[in-house]
Coordinates of C-alpha atoms (C1' of nucleotides) in Angstrom, one line a residue:
Chain A
M1 CA -212.6 -200.3 -121.3
T2 CA -210.6 -200.0 -124.5
E3 CA -207.7 -202.3 -125.0
R4 CA -204.5 -200.7 -126.3
K5 CA -203.7 -201.7 -129.8
T6 CA -200.8 -204.1 -129.9
T7 CA -198.3 -203.7 -132.7
Y8 CA -195.6 -206.2 -133.5
L9 CA -192.8 -204.8 -135.8
T10 CA -189.9 -206.9 -137.0
T11 CA -186.7 -206.2 -138.9
A12 CA -184.7 -208.6 -141.0
I13 CA -182.4 -210.7 -138.8
D14 CA -178.8 -210.0 -139.7
Y15 CA -176.6 -212.6 -141.1
A16 CA -173.7 -213.4 -138.8
N17 CA -170.9 -213.2 -141.3
G18 CA -169.5 -209.8 -140.4
P19 CA -169.9 -206.8 -138.1
P20 CA -172.7 -204.3 -138.4
H21 CA -172.4 -201.8 -141.2
M22 CA -174.3 -198.8 -142.6
G23 CA -176.9 -200.9 -144.3
H24 CA -177.8 -202.7 -141.2
A25 CA -178.0 -199.4 -139.3
L26 CA -180.4 -197.8 -141.8
E27 CA -182.9 -200.5 -141.4
K28 CA -182.8 -200.6 -137.7
I29 CA -182.9 -196.9 -137.3
G30 CA -185.9 -196.7 -139.6
A31 CA -187.8 -199.5 -137.9
D32 CA -187.0 -197.9 -134.5
A33 CA -188.5 -194.6 -135.6
M34 CA -191.6 -196.4 -136.8
A35 CA -191.9 -198.2 -133.4
R36 CA -191.3 -195.0 -131.4
Y37 CA -193.9 -193.1 -133.4
R38 CA -196.5 -195.8 -132.7
R39 CA -195.6 -195.7 -129.0
L40 CA -196.2 -191.9 -129.1
K41 CA -199.6 -192.7 -130.5
G42 CA -200.2 -194.9 -127.4
E43 CA -199.9 -198.3 -129.0
D44 CA -198.4 -201.2 -127.2
V45 CA -195.4 -201.9 -129.5
R46 CA -193.0 -204.8 -129.7
L47 CA -189.9 -204.2 -131.9
V48 CA -187.8 -207.3 -132.6
I49 CA -184.3 -207.4 -134.0
G50 CA -182.1 -210.4 -134.3
M51 CA -179.4 -212.6 -135.9
D52 CA -179.4 -215.3 -138.5
E53 CA -176.7 -217.5 -137.3
H54 CA -176.8 -220.7 -139.3
G55 CA -175.4 -221.7 -142.7
L56 CA -172.2 -222.5 -144.5
N57 CA -170.7 -219.0 -144.4
V58 CA -170.9 -218.9 -140.7
L59 CA -169.3 -222.3 -140.4
Q60 CA -166.5 -221.4 -142.7
S61 CA -165.8 -218.0 -141.0
A62 CA -165.7 -219.6 -137.6
T63 CA -163.4 -222.4 -138.8
A64 CA -161.1 -219.8 -140.4
A65 CA -161.0 -217.9 -137.2
G66 CA -160.2 -221.1 -135.3
I67 CA -163.2 -220.9 -133.0
S68 CA -166.4 -222.9 -132.8
P69 CA -169.4 -221.6 -134.8
Q70 CA -171.2 -220.9 -131.6
Q71 CA -168.4 -218.8 -130.3
W72 CA -168.3 -217.0 -133.6
V73 CA -172.0 -216.1 -133.6
D74 CA -171.9 -215.2 -129.8
N75 CA -169.1 -212.7 -130.5
L76 CA -171.0 -211.1 -133.4
A77 CA -174.3 -211.0 -131.6
D78 CA -172.6 -209.0 -128.8
R79 CA -171.3 -206.6 -131.4
F80 CA -174.6 -206.1 -133.0
R81 CA -176.4 -205.7 -129.7
D82 CA -173.9 -203.1 -128.6
T83 CA -174.3 -201.2 -131.8
W84 CA -178.1 -201.1 -131.5
K85 CA -177.8 -199.9 -127.9
R86 CA -175.5 -197.1 -128.9
L87 CA -177.8 -196.0 -131.6
G88 CA -180.7 -195.9 -129.2
I89 CA -182.7 -198.7 -130.9
S90 CA -185.6 -199.6 -128.6
N91 CA -186.0 -203.2 -129.5
D92 CA -187.9 -205.3 -127.0
D93 CA -186.2 -208.5 -127.9
F94 CA -183.2 -209.9 -129.7
I95 CA -183.9 -213.2 -131.4
R96 CA -181.1 -215.5 -132.5
T97 CA -181.6 -218.5 -134.7
T98 CA -179.3 -220.6 -132.5
E99 CA -181.5 -220.3 -129.5
P100 CA -183.6 -223.3 -128.3
R101 CA -186.8 -221.2 -128.5
H102 CA -186.2 -220.7 -132.2
K103 CA -185.4 -224.3 -133.0
R104 CA -188.6 -225.3 -131.3
A105 CA -190.6 -222.9 -133.4
V106 CA -188.9 -224.1 -136.6
E107 CA -189.8 -227.7 -135.8
A108 CA -193.4 -226.8 -135.0
L109 CA -193.8 -224.9 -138.2
I110 CA -192.4 -227.7 -140.3
E111 CA -194.6 -230.2 -138.6
R112 CA -197.6 -228.1 -139.5
I113 CA -196.6 -227.8 -143.1
A114 CA -195.9 -231.5 -143.3
A115 CA -199.3 -232.3 -141.8
A116 CA -200.8 -230.2 -144.5
G117 CA -199.2 -232.4 -147.1
D118 CA -197.0 -229.7 -148.6
L119 CA -193.6 -231.4 -148.0
Y120 CA -192.2 -234.2 -150.1
R121 CA -189.0 -235.9 -150.8
G122 CA -187.4 -235.0 -154.1
T123 CA -184.1 -234.4 -155.8
Y124 CA -182.4 -231.1 -156.1
A125 CA -180.0 -231.0 -159.1
G126 CA -177.7 -228.3 -160.2
Y127 CA -174.3 -227.1 -161.0
Y128 CA -172.0 -227.0 -158.0
C129 CA -168.8 -225.1 -157.7
V130 CA -166.4 -226.6 -155.2
G131 CA -164.5 -223.4 -155.0
C132 CA -167.6 -221.4 -154.0
E133 CA -169.1 -224.4 -152.1
S134 CA -172.5 -223.6 -153.5
Y135 CA -174.9 -224.3 -156.3
K136 CA -174.8 -222.1 -159.3
G137 CA -177.5 -221.0 -161.7
E138 CA -176.6 -221.4 -165.4
D139 CA -176.6 -217.7 -165.8
E140 CA -173.9 -217.4 -163.2
L141 CA -171.5 -219.6 -165.2
V142 CA -169.5 -219.0 -168.3
P143 CA -168.9 -221.4 -171.2
V144 CA -165.6 -223.1 -171.7
A145 CA -164.1 -222.1 -175.0
E146 CA -164.2 -225.5 -176.6
A147 CA -167.8 -226.3 -175.8
G148 CA -168.0 -230.0 -175.5
A149 CA -171.0 -232.2 -175.1
G150 CA -173.5 -230.5 -173.0
S151 CA -175.2 -231.9 -170.0
A152 CA -178.9 -231.3 -170.5
G153 CA -181.3 -230.0 -167.9
S154 CA -181.5 -226.6 -166.3
A155 CA -180.0 -225.9 -162.9
G156 CA -182.0 -226.3 -159.8
T157 CA -185.0 -228.3 -160.9
A158 CA -186.9 -230.6 -158.7
T159 CA -187.6 -234.1 -159.8
A160 CA -190.2 -235.8 -157.6
G161 CA -189.5 -239.3 -156.7
A162 CA -185.9 -239.5 -158.0
A163 CA -184.0 -241.2 -155.3
Q164 CA -180.4 -241.6 -156.2
A165 CA -177.9 -238.9 -155.3
G166 CA -174.8 -238.5 -157.4
Q167 CA -172.4 -236.2 -159.1
R168 CA -170.5 -235.9 -162.3
E169 CA -168.0 -233.6 -163.8
V170 CA -169.1 -230.8 -166.1
H171 CA -166.7 -229.6 -168.8
H172 CA -168.6 -227.2 -171.0
L173 CA -169.2 -224.6 -168.2
R174 CA -167.1 -223.2 -165.5
C175 CA -167.4 -220.8 -162.6
P176 CA -166.0 -217.4 -163.4
L177 CA -164.8 -217.1 -159.8
H178 CA -162.9 -220.4 -159.8
P179 CA -162.0 -221.0 -163.5
T180 CA -159.5 -223.7 -162.6
R181 CA -161.8 -225.9 -160.7
T182 CA -163.9 -228.5 -162.4
L183 CA -167.6 -227.8 -162.1
L184 CA -169.8 -230.6 -160.8
W185 CA -173.4 -231.6 -161.7
M186 CA -174.8 -232.7 -158.3
E187 CA -178.0 -234.3 -157.4
E188 CA -179.1 -234.3 -153.8
S189 CA -182.1 -235.8 -152.2
N190 CA -183.9 -233.1 -150.3
W191 CA -187.2 -232.1 -148.8
F192 CA -189.3 -229.9 -151.0
F193 CA -192.1 -227.4 -150.2
R194 CA -195.1 -227.3 -152.6
L195 CA -194.8 -223.6 -153.3
S196 CA -196.4 -224.1 -156.7
R197 CA -199.7 -224.8 -155.0
F198 CA -199.8 -221.2 -153.7
Q199 CA -199.6 -219.3 -156.9
E200 CA -203.3 -218.5 -157.0
P201 CA -203.7 -217.9 -153.3
L202 CA -200.8 -215.4 -153.4
L203 CA -202.2 -213.5 -156.3
R204 CA -205.5 -213.3 -154.5
L205 CA -203.6 -212.0 -151.5
L206 CA -202.2 -209.2 -153.5
D207 CA -205.6 -208.4 -154.9
E208 CA -207.5 -208.4 -151.7
R209 CA -204.8 -206.8 -149.5
P210 CA -202.8 -204.4 -151.7
E211 CA -201.2 -203.0 -148.6
F212 CA -199.5 -206.3 -147.9
I213 CA -196.4 -205.2 -149.8
Q214 CA -195.3 -201.6 -149.6
P215 CA -194.2 -199.5 -151.2
E216 CA -196.2 -200.1 -154.4
I217 CA -193.1 -200.6 -156.6
R218 CA -192.2 -203.7 -154.7
R219 CA -195.7 -205.1 -155.0
N220 CA -195.6 -204.8 -158.8
E221 CA -192.3 -206.6 -158.9
I222 CA -193.5 -209.5 -156.8
R223 CA -196.7 -209.8 -158.7
R224 CA -194.6 -210.3 -161.9
V225 CA -192.6 -213.0 -160.2
I226 CA -195.7 -214.9 -159.1
E227 CA -197.4 -214.5 -162.4
G228 CA -194.3 -216.0 -164.0
G229 CA -195.1 -219.2 -162.2
L230 CA -193.9 -220.7 -159.0
E231 CA -191.9 -223.9 -158.7
D232 CA -191.5 -226.0 -155.6
I233 CA -188.4 -225.1 -153.6
S234 CA -186.0 -227.3 -151.7
V235 CA -186.1 -226.6 -148.0
S236 CA -183.5 -228.9 -146.6
R237 CA -179.8 -229.4 -147.1
A238 CA -177.7 -232.5 -146.6
R239 CA -174.1 -232.2 -145.6
L240 CA -174.6 -228.9 -143.8
P241 CA -174.1 -229.6 -140.1
W242 CA -174.6 -226.0 -138.9
G243 CA -178.3 -225.6 -138.9
V244 CA -181.5 -226.8 -137.4
P245 CA -181.8 -230.6 -137.9
W246 CA -184.8 -231.6 -140.0
P247 CA -187.5 -233.0 -137.8
G248 CA -187.4 -236.8 -138.2
D249 CA -184.6 -236.7 -140.7
P250 CA -181.4 -235.6 -138.8
E251 CA -179.2 -236.2 -141.9
H252 CA -180.7 -232.9 -143.2
T253 CA -180.7 -229.4 -141.8
V254 CA -183.5 -226.9 -142.4
Y255 CA -182.7 -224.6 -145.4
V256 CA -181.5 -221.2 -144.3
W257 CA -184.6 -219.3 -145.5
I258 CA -187.1 -221.5 -143.8
D259 CA -185.0 -221.3 -140.7
A260 CA -184.5 -217.5 -140.8
L261 CA -188.1 -216.5 -141.7
T262 CA -189.5 -218.5 -138.8
N263 CA -187.7 -216.1 -136.3
Y264 CA -190.7 -213.8 -136.6
L265 CA -192.8 -216.5 -134.9
S266 CA -190.2 -217.8 -132.5
A267 CA -189.6 -214.3 -131.1
V268 CA -193.2 -214.1 -129.9
G269 CA -193.3 -217.6 -128.4
F270 CA -194.7 -219.8 -131.1
P271 CA -195.9 -222.5 -130.8
D272 CA -197.2 -221.6 -127.3
P273 CA -200.7 -220.4 -127.7
D274 CA -200.1 -216.9 -126.3
Y275 CA -197.9 -216.1 -129.4
T276 CA -201.1 -214.6 -130.7
R277 CA -200.8 -211.7 -128.3
W278 CA -198.4 -210.2 -130.9
W279 CA -199.0 -212.3 -134.0
P280 CA -199.8 -211.4 -136.7
A281 CA -197.0 -208.9 -137.2
E282 CA -198.1 -205.4 -138.1
L283 CA -195.1 -205.0 -140.5
H284 CA -192.0 -206.9 -141.4
V285 CA -189.4 -204.2 -142.1
I286 CA -186.9 -205.5 -144.7
G287 CA -184.6 -204.5 -147.5
K288 CA -185.8 -204.4 -151.0
D289 CA -183.5 -207.3 -151.9
I290 CA -185.4 -209.9 -149.9
T291 CA -189.0 -209.1 -150.8
R292 CA -189.3 -212.4 -152.6
F293 CA -188.7 -214.4 -149.5
H294 CA -191.0 -212.3 -147.4
C295 CA -193.8 -211.8 -149.9
I296 CA -193.9 -215.2 -151.6
Y297 CA -192.2 -218.0 -149.5
W298 CA -193.2 -216.7 -146.1
P299 CA -196.9 -216.2 -146.7
A300 CA -197.1 -219.5 -148.6
M301 CA -195.5 -221.3 -145.7
L302 CA -197.9 -219.6 -143.3
M303 CA -200.9 -220.4 -145.4
S304 CA -199.8 -224.0 -145.6
A305 CA -199.4 -224.2 -141.8
G306 CA -202.8 -222.6 -141.3
L307 CA -201.3 -219.5 -139.5
E308 CA -202.3 -215.9 -139.9
L309 CA -200.3 -213.8 -142.3
P310 CA -198.5 -210.7 -141.3
R311 CA -200.4 -207.5 -142.1
G312 CA -197.7 -206.2 -144.3
V313 CA -194.1 -206.1 -145.5
W314 CA -192.3 -202.8 -145.8
A315 CA -189.3 -202.8 -148.1
H316 CA -186.9 -200.0 -147.7
G317 CA -184.3 -199.0 -150.2
F318 CA -180.5 -199.0 -150.1
L319 CA -177.8 -196.6 -149.3
T320 CA -175.0 -195.4 -151.6
F321 CA -171.9 -193.6 -150.6
E322 CA -171.2 -190.3 -152.4
G323 CA -173.3 -191.7 -155.3
R324 CA -171.6 -195.1 -155.6
R325 CA -172.4 -198.5 -154.3
F326 CA -170.8 -199.4 -151.0
S327 CA -167.8 -201.7 -151.7
K328 CA -165.2 -202.3 -149.0
S329 CA -162.7 -203.7 -151.5
A330 CA -163.1 -200.7 -153.8
G331 CA -162.7 -198.3 -150.9
V332 CA -166.3 -197.0 -151.2
W333 CA -166.9 -197.5 -147.5
V334 CA -167.8 -195.7 -144.3
E335 CA -167.3 -197.4 -141.0
L336 CA -170.4 -197.2 -139.0
D337 CA -168.5 -196.2 -135.9
D338 CA -167.0 -193.2 -137.7
A339 CA -170.4 -192.1 -138.9
I340 CA -171.8 -192.3 -135.4
A341 CA -168.8 -190.5 -133.9
R342 CA -169.1 -187.6 -136.4
H343 CA -171.9 -185.8 -134.6
G344 CA -173.3 -188.4 -132.2
P345 CA -175.9 -191.1 -132.6
D346 CA -178.9 -188.8 -132.7
A347 CA -177.6 -186.6 -135.5
F348 CA -176.7 -189.8 -137.4
R349 CA -180.2 -191.1 -137.1
Y350 CA -181.7 -187.8 -138.1
Y351 CA -179.5 -187.5 -141.1
L352 CA -180.3 -190.9 -142.4
L353 CA -184.1 -190.6 -141.8
R354 CA -184.3 -187.1 -143.1
E355 CA -182.1 -187.5 -146.2
V356 CA -182.9 -191.0 -147.3
P357 CA -186.5 -191.6 -148.5
W358 CA -187.9 -194.5 -146.4
N359 CA -189.7 -195.8 -149.5
G360 CA -186.7 -195.6 -151.8
D361 CA -182.9 -195.4 -152.1
G362 CA -180.7 -192.7 -150.7
D363 CA -177.2 -191.5 -150.5
F364 CA -174.8 -190.9 -147.6
S365 CA -172.2 -188.2 -148.0
W366 CA -170.1 -186.5 -145.4
T367 CA -170.7 -183.1 -146.9
R368 CA -174.5 -183.5 -146.8
F369 CA -174.2 -184.9 -143.3
D370 CA -172.3 -181.9 -142.1
E371 CA -174.6 -179.5 -143.9
R372 CA -177.7 -181.1 -142.4
Y373 CA -176.1 -181.1 -139.0
T374 CA -175.2 -177.5 -139.2
A375 CA -178.2 -176.1 -140.9
D376 CA -181.0 -178.2 -139.4
L377 CA -179.8 -179.3 -136.0
A378 CA -177.3 -176.7 -134.8
D379 CA -178.6 -173.4 -136.5
D380 CA -182.3 -174.1 -136.8
L381 CA -183.4 -176.4 -134.0
G382 CA -180.5 -176.2 -131.5
N383 CA -180.3 -172.4 -131.6
L384 CA -184.0 -172.2 -131.2
V385 CA -183.8 -174.2 -128.1
N386 CA -180.9 -172.2 -126.8
R387 CA -182.4 -168.8 -127.5
T388 CA -185.8 -169.7 -126.0
L389 CA -184.4 -171.2 -122.8
S390 CA -182.1 -168.3 -122.5
M391 CA -184.9 -165.8 -122.6
I392 CA -187.1 -167.7 -120.2
E393 CA -184.1 -167.8 -117.9
R394 CA -183.2 -164.1 -118.2
Y395 CA -186.7 -162.6 -118.5
R396 CA -188.8 -164.9 -116.3
A397 CA -186.3 -166.4 -113.8
G398 CA -186.3 -169.8 -115.5
V399 CA -190.1 -170.4 -115.1
V400 CA -192.3 -170.9 -118.1
P401 CA -195.0 -168.1 -117.9
A402 CA -198.7 -168.7 -118.6
G403 CA -199.7 -167.2 -121.9
A404 CA -202.5 -167.3 -124.4
R405 CA -202.2 -169.3 -127.6
T406 CA -200.8 -167.7 -130.6
S407 CA -200.3 -168.1 -134.3
L408 CA -197.4 -170.3 -133.5
D409 CA -199.7 -172.7 -131.7
E410 CA -202.0 -172.7 -134.7
R411 CA -199.0 -173.5 -136.9
A412 CA -198.0 -176.3 -134.6
A413 CA -201.5 -177.9 -135.1
V414 CA -201.1 -177.7 -138.9
V415 CA -197.6 -179.2 -138.7
L416 CA -198.9 -182.0 -136.4
D417 CA -201.5 -183.0 -139.0
A418 CA -199.0 -183.1 -141.8
Y419 CA -196.6 -185.0 -139.5
R420 CA -199.2 -187.6 -138.6
A421 CA -200.2 -188.1 -142.2
A422 CA -196.6 -188.7 -143.3
M423 CA -195.8 -191.0 -140.4
D424 CA -198.9 -193.0 -140.7
A425 CA -197.9 -193.6 -144.3
N426 CA -194.5 -194.7 -143.0
L427 CA -192.9 -191.8 -145.0
L428 CA -190.4 -191.0 -142.3
H429 CA -188.4 -188.5 -144.3
Q430 CA -191.5 -186.5 -144.8
G431 CA -192.4 -186.7 -141.2
A432 CA -189.0 -185.3 -140.2
A433 CA -189.4 -182.5 -142.7
A434 CA -192.8 -181.6 -141.4
A435 CA -191.5 -181.5 -137.8
M436 CA -188.6 -179.2 -138.8
E437 CA -191.1 -176.7 -140.3
L438 CA -192.2 -176.0 -136.8
A439 CA -188.7 -175.1 -135.8
S440 CA -188.4 -172.7 -138.7
A441 CA -191.8 -171.2 -137.9
A442 CA -190.8 -170.7 -134.3
N443 CA -187.6 -168.9 -135.3
A444 CA -189.6 -166.6 -137.4
F445 CA -192.1 -166.1 -134.5
V446 CA -189.2 -165.0 -132.3
V447 CA -188.2 -162.2 -134.7
E448 CA -191.8 -161.2 -135.2
R449 CA -192.5 -160.9 -131.5
A450 CA -189.1 -159.5 -130.6
P451 CA -189.2 -160.4 -126.9
W452 CA -186.1 -158.4 -126.3
Q453 CA -188.2 -155.3 -127.1
Q454 CA -191.2 -156.5 -125.1
V455 CA -189.0 -157.0 -122.0
K456 CA -188.1 -153.3 -122.0
D457 CA -191.6 -152.1 -121.6
P458 CA -193.5 -153.1 -118.4
A459 CA -196.8 -152.6 -120.2
L460 CA -195.9 -155.4 -122.5
A461 CA -195.3 -157.9 -119.7
S462 CA -198.3 -160.2 -120.6
E463 CA -197.3 -160.0 -124.2
L464 CA -193.9 -161.3 -123.3
D465 CA -195.5 -164.1 -121.3
T466 CA -197.5 -165.0 -124.3
T467 CA -194.4 -165.1 -126.5
L468 CA -192.4 -167.2 -124.1
G469 CA -195.2 -169.5 -123.2
S470 CA -196.0 -170.2 -126.9
L471 CA -192.3 -170.8 -127.6
A472 CA -192.0 -173.3 -124.7
R473 CA -195.0 -175.2 -126.1
A474 CA -193.4 -175.3 -129.5
L475 CA -190.3 -176.8 -128.0
A476 CA -192.2 -179.5 -126.3
T477 CA -194.1 -180.2 -129.5
L478 CA -190.8 -180.5 -131.3
A479 CA -189.5 -182.8 -128.6
T480 CA -192.4 -185.2 -129.3
L481 CA -192.4 -185.0 -133.1
L482 CA -188.7 -185.5 -133.3
E483 CA -188.4 -188.2 -130.6
P484 CA -188.7 -191.1 -133.1
F485 CA -185.7 -189.6 -135.0
M486 CA -183.6 -188.4 -132.1
P487 CA -184.7 -190.1 -128.9
G488 CA -181.7 -189.1 -126.8
K489 CA -181.6 -185.4 -127.6
M490 CA -185.4 -185.0 -127.4
A491 CA -185.6 -186.7 -124.0
E492 CA -183.0 -184.2 -123.0
L493 CA -185.0 -181.4 -124.4
A494 CA -188.1 -182.5 -122.6
S495 CA -186.1 -182.7 -119.4
R496 CA -184.9 -179.1 -119.8
L497 CA -188.5 -178.0 -120.2
G498 CA -189.2 -179.5 -116.8
L499 CA -191.0 -182.5 -118.2
E500 CA -190.4 -186.0 -117.0
R501 CA -190.8 -187.4 -120.5
V502 CA -191.7 -186.4 -124.0
P503 CA -195.5 -185.7 -124.3
R504 CA -197.7 -188.2 -126.2
L505 CA -199.3 -187.0 -129.4
V506 CA -202.7 -186.8 -127.9
E507 CA -201.4 -184.6 -125.1
L508 CA -200.0 -181.9 -127.4
P509 CA -203.1 -179.9 -128.3
T510 CA -203.9 -179.2 -124.6
M511 CA -200.5 -179.1 -123.2
D512 CA -199.6 -176.4 -120.8
L513 CA -196.1 -175.8 -119.5
A514 CA -196.9 -172.8 -117.3
G515 CA -195.0 -172.9 -114.0
R516 CA -192.4 -175.4 -115.1
N517 CA -188.8 -174.8 -114.2
I518 CA -186.6 -174.9 -117.2
A519 CA -182.9 -175.6 -117.3
R520 CA -180.9 -174.0 -120.1
G521 CA -178.0 -176.5 -120.0
E522 CA -175.3 -176.9 -122.6
V523 CA -175.9 -176.3 -126.2
L524 CA -177.9 -179.2 -127.6
F525 CA -176.1 -179.6 -130.9
P526 CA -172.7 -178.0 -130.6
K527 CA -170.8 -176.9 -133.7
E528 CA -167.2 -178.0 -133.7
R529 CA -165.0 -175.2 -134.7
K530 CA -162.5 -176.1 -137.3
Chain B
rG1 C1' -185.1 -208.6 -174.5
rG2 C1' -189.6 -208.1 -171.1
rC3 C1' -191.8 -205.5 -166.9
rA4 C1' -191.6 -201.3 -163.4
rG5 C1' -189.9 -196.5 -161.7
rG6 C1' -187.3 -192.1 -162.9
rG7 C1' -184.9 -187.8 -165.8
rU8 C1' -187.7 -180.2 -163.0
rA9 C1' -183.0 -174.2 -160.3
rG10 C1' -175.4 -175.6 -158.5
rC11 C1' -177.1 -179.8 -154.9
rU12 C1' -181.5 -182.8 -152.8
rC13 C1' -186.3 -182.9 -154.3
rA14 C1' -192.3 -181.1 -154.3
rG15 C1' -195.3 -180.4 -158.2
rC16 C1' -203.6 -184.5 -157.1
rC17 C1' -207.7 -186.0 -162.2
rG18 C1' -203.7 -180.4 -167.8
rG19 C1' -205.1 -173.7 -166.5
rU20 C1' -202.8 -167.1 -164.3
rU21 C1' -195.7 -164.7 -164.1
rA22 C1' -192.9 -173.4 -162.3
rG23 C1' -192.1 -174.1 -156.0
rA24 C1' -189.3 -175.7 -151.2
rG25 C1' -184.8 -176.7 -148.4
rC26 C1' -179.5 -176.3 -148.8
rA27 C1' -175.7 -173.3 -151.1
rC28 C1' -174.9 -168.0 -153.0
rG29 C1' -175.8 -162.2 -152.7
rG30 C1' -178.1 -157.9 -150.1
rC31 C1' -180.8 -155.8 -145.9
rA32 C1' -182.7 -156.0 -140.8
rC33 C1' -182.2 -157.6 -135.8
rU34 C1' -179.3 -158.9 -131.2
rC35 C1' -182.5 -163.3 -127.2
rA36 C1' -179.2 -167.0 -129.3
rU37 C1' -174.1 -171.9 -131.2
rA38 C1' -171.0 -165.1 -136.0
rA39 C1' -177.0 -168.1 -134.7
rU40 C1' -182.2 -165.8 -136.7
rG41 C1' -185.6 -163.1 -140.0
rC42 C1' -186.8 -160.6 -144.7
rC43 C1' -185.7 -159.8 -149.8
rG44 C1' -183.2 -161.4 -154.2
rG45 C1' -180.4 -163.7 -158.4
rG46 C1' -180.8 -168.4 -160.7
rG47 C1' -184.5 -173.3 -164.4
rU48 C1' -184.8 -174.7 -172.9
rC49 C1' -189.3 -178.6 -166.6
rG50 C1' -184.1 -185.3 -171.0
rC51 C1' -184.9 -184.7 -176.8
rG52 C1' -188.4 -184.5 -181.0
rG53 C1' -193.4 -184.6 -182.6
rG54 C1' -198.8 -184.6 -181.5
rU55 C1' -203.8 -183.6 -178.9
rU56 C1' -205.8 -179.0 -176.7
rC57 C1' -208.1 -172.3 -176.2
rG58 C1' -204.0 -173.9 -172.9
rA59 C1' -199.0 -179.3 -171.1
rG60 C1' -193.4 -180.6 -166.4
rU61 C1' -198.7 -182.2 -166.0
rC62 C1' -202.1 -186.3 -171.6
rC63 C1' -200.6 -189.4 -176.4
rC64 C1' -196.5 -191.4 -179.8
rG65 C1' -191.2 -192.0 -180.9
rC66 C1' -186.2 -191.6 -179.2
rC67 C1' -182.0 -191.0 -175.6
rC68 C1' -180.0 -191.7 -170.6
rC69 C1' -180.3 -193.7 -165.3
rU70 C1' -182.2 -197.3 -161.6
rG71 C1' -184.6 -201.7 -160.0
rC72 C1' -186.9 -206.6 -160.9
rU73 C1' -186.6 -210.9 -164.3
rA74 C1' -187.7 -217.0 -158.6
rC75 C1' -184.3 -221.6 -154.1
rC76 C1' -177.1 -218.7 -152.2
rA77 C1' -180.7 -212.2 -146.5

RNA sequence: GGCAGGGUAGCUCAGCCGGUUAGAGCACGGCACUCAUAAUGCCGGGGUCGCGGGUUCGAGUCCCGCCCCUGCUACCA
């Protein structure tokens, strides 16, 4: 017997410093479409979404709100979970970094890296802005007009063996965000990870497995970074209470990145042996801004720990609003709830996935959204459904007739090939476009066959059967192909065709709907009259 | 500065290794049809393919220079 292919897909866990927004939604919707497509192919898919709940920002936000950090992240987790549910995201798990199962995995991973000899005690030194409560790179700072004696040394370098921690005031630079505060040069004893050791192995990885980072643009960027040389990174923080305590050194907490990345393992049960049922992950779906962490730090950590690497990382692009960067303070902003409410969650999903290239950046605009909704969903697809079901109801008493295959079935086969090619390459926007071609072809087919003429002539009864049968199959095919994009509406469409669920991809070529009782129902994508 | 990607109809974009009159969708105009959400189908108008050189029988499609846009340029998702 053949075992079903298991596929583990992850998304970036979202930082618990604010409610879900459009950017979060784009990633989850895209990842969900990828997961749903693979399920339609018959794979056993596990899609995981989650929250990154440690760190200084969380602690500060909670304190400002007058609640405990745990209460704070609990509230946000509920909001995110609710949003994903409303958007029809089919995640199988929701991992949170404050969960015991996660802490356990982080400890186990660190112990493995330590056993490999890739952790050591060192000193992290850098400019520290008290106003920002964070370290600053030199390029983030501005010189003070009367440049005094400079303090030598670049920010953020590790000095192995240096033991003493300290701080002193810096007077020749200042933080542009807090110009009145005195900048500090701080040294902190931390744990370091020997990232430098993995420069060559990582370059080999990119050579041997070019598909590891997709799309290709991101791979080139990462290669440049690696070729530029890798320095060891500090992976623990002192004085940060809201985090996973460092194993064996509770004065420190695990640095946010190490903590967060490990979620991909903890969500499948690591270090319990059966985590390998899902690991290695098929794809980490992330934003293009965090490729470095997923394509350099993460594989290096896994190599060190002797664990398998994920098969790939997919970096999607970003969204602009009417051509400009999202910025709440500048008023360039769309509330996610408003976007969902406009035409419903399925239409919102369709718009984002059809309009925004999944391998690049895209734009959200209300005008385009409305145009897509009207042209694609209401007029093209929705009307096709309505007119087809109406004719089956009127001409054949609501029962799909048996009919020979037609040019429309041939067209559906061609569309299916193009669709699979696009979806297998993770080009979701092309997959959606391919599917919609079938809707257009079906509309043209209706006019060509003119069933309202066929029904008038009893001699053409079998011709009419052929027309309606073929149209019903086209609708079922559309329900399948568009299910990853609009799961709610397509399940509804399948139901109206008398199907208990959307057909799988392999079932499409031999599918026969003859004898099924259809239900016309309400218009699938109503147009609001204004 | 360096590296990478991009500048093609009003808008969003396709255009493999160079080859007849540069394509699609949307928007716009005309015609047809009536099953349907005043929906659908067909036809059409519309482009100096960023700018300037070069290679070639022939270049959005290759080479050189320039202009403009975007991303990356390592520990803060």
